[in-house]
JSON list of C-alpha atoms in Angstrom, two decimals:
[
{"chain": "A", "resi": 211, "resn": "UNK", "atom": "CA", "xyz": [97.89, 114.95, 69.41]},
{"chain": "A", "resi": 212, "resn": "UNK", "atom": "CA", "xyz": [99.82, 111.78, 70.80]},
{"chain": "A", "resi": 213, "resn": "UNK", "atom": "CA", "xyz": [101.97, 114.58, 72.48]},
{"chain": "A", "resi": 214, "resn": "UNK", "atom": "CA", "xyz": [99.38, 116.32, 74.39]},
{"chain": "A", "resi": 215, "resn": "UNK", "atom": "CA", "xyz": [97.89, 112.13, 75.51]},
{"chain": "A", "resi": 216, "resn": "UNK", "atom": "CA", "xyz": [101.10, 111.30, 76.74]},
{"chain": "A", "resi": 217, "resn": "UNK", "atom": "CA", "xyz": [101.74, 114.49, 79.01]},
{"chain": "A", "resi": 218, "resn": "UNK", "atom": "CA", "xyz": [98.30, 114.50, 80.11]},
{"chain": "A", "resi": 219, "resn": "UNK", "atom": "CA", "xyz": [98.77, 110.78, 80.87]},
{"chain": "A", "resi": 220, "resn": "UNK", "atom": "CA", "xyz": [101.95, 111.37, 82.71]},
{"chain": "A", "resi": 221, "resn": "UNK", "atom": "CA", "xyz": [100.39, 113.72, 84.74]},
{"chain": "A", "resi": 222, "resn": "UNK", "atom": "CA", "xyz": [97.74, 112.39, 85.67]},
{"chain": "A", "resi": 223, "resn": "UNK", "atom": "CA", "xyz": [99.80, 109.22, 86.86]},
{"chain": "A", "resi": 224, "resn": "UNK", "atom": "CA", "xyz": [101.75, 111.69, 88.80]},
{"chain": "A", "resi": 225, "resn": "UNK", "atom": "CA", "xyz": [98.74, 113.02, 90.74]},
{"chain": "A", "resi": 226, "resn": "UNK", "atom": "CA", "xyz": [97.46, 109.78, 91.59]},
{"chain": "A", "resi": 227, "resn": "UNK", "atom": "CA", "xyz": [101.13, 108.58, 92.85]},
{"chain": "A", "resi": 228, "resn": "UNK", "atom": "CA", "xyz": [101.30, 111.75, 95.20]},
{"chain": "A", "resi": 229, "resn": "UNK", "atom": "CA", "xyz": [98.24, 110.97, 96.13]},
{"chain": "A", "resi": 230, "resn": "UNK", "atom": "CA", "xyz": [98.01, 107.57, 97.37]},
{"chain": "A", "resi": 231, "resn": "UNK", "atom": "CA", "xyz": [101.84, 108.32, 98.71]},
{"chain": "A", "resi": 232, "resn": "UNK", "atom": "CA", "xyz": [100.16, 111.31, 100.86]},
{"chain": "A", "resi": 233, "resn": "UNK", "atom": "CA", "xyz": [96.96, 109.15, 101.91]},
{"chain": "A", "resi": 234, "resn": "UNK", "atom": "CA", "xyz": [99.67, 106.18, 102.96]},
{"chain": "A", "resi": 235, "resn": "UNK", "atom": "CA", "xyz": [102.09, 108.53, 105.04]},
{"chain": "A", "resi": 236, "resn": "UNK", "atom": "CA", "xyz": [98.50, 110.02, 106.85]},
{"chain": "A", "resi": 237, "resn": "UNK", "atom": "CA", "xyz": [96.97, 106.17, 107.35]},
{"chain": "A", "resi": 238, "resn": "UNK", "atom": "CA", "xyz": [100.62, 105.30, 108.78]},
{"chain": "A", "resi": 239, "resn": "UNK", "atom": "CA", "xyz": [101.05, 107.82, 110.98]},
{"chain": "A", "resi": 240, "resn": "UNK", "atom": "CA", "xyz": [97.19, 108.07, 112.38]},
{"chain": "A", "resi": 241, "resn": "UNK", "atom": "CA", "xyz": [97.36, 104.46, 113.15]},
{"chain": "A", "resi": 242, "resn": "UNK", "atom": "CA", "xyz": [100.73, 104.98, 114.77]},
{"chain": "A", "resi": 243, "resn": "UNK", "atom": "CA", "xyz": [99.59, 107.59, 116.85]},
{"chain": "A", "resi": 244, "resn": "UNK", "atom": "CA", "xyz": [96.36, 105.98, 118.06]},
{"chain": "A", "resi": 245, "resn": "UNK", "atom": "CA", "xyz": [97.91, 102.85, 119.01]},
{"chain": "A", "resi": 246, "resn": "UNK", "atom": "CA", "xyz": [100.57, 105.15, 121.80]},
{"chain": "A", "resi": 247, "resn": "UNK", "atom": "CA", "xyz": [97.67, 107.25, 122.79]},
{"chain": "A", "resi": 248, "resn": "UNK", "atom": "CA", "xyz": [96.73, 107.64, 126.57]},
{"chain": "A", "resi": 249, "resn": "UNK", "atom": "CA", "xyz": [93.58, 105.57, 127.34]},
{"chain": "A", "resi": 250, "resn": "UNK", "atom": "CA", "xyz": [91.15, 108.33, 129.02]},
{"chain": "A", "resi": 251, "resn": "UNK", "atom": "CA", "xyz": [89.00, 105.76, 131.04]},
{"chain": "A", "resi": 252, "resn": "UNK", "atom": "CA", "xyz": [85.76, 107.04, 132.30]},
{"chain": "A", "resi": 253, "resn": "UNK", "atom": "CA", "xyz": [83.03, 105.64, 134.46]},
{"chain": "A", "resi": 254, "resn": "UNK", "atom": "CA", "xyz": [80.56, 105.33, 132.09]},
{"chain": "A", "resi": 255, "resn": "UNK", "atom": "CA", "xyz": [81.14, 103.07, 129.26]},
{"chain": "A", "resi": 256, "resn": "UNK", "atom": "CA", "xyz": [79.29, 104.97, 126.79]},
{"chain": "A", "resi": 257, "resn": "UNK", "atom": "CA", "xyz": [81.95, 107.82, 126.87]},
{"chain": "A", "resi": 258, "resn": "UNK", "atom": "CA", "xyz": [84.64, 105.07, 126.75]},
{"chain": "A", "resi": 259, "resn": "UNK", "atom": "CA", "xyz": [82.96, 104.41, 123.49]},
{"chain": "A", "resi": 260, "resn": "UNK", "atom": "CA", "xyz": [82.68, 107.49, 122.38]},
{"chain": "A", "resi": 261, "resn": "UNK", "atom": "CA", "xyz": [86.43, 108.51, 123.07]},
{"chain": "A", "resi": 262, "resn": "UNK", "atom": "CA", "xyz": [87.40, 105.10, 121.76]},
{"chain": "A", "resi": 263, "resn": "UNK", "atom": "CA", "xyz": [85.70, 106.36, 118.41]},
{"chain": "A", "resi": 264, "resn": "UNK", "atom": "CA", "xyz": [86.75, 109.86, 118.09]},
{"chain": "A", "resi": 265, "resn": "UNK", "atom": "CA", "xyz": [90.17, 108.55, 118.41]},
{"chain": "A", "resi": 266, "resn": "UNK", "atom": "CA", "xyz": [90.06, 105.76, 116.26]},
{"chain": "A", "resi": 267, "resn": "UNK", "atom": "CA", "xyz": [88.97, 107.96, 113.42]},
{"chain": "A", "resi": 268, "resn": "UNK", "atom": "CA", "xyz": [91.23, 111.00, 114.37]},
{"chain": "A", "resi": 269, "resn": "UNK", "atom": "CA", "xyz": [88.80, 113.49, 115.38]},
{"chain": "A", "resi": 270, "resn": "UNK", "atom": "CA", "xyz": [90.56, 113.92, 118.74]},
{"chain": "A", "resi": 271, "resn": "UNK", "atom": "CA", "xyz": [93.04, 115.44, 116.85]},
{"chain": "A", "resi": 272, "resn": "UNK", "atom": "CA", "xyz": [90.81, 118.64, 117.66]},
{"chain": "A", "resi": 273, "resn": "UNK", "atom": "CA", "xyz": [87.35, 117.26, 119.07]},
{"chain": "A", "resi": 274, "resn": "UNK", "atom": "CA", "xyz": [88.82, 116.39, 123.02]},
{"chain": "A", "resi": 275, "resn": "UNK", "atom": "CA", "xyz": [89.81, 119.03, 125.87]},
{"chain": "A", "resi": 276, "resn": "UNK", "atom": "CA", "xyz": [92.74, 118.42, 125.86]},
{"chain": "A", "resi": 277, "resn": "UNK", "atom": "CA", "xyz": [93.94, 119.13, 122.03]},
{"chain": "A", "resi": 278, "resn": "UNK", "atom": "CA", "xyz": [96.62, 121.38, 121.57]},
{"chain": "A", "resi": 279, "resn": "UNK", "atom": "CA", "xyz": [94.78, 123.92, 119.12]},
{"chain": "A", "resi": 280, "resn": "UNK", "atom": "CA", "xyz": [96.77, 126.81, 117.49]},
{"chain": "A", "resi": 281, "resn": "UNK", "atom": "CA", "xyz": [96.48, 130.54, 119.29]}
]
């Protein structure tokens, strides 16, 4: 029984080490990317905040005109 604890312990630290490493490589790179982004300025400062918030939280990954979306 101390067997089957220990593996399921081990593996269970392994998940949660692959998965904070994948959520820190994403949080890294997202910030990266939104800090080089083009500024879209608009007349209207609503859609200034608007754009300012869809990139800030990535959705302009897909959510702007002029996302490159697969075929």
């Amino acid at each position: 029984m101390k067997m089957v604890s220990r593996i399921t312990a081990i593996g269970l630290a392994g998940v949660a080490i692959c998965y904070l490493g994948l959520s820190g490589y994403v949080w890294y790179h997202d910030n990266k990317r939104s800090k080089q982004a083009d500024v879209q300025a608009s007349a209207v400062s609503e859609n200034n905040k608007v754009l300012g918030f869809l990139r800030e939280k990535g959705c302009d990954y897909c959510h702007t005109p002029s996302a490159e979306l697969p075929a």
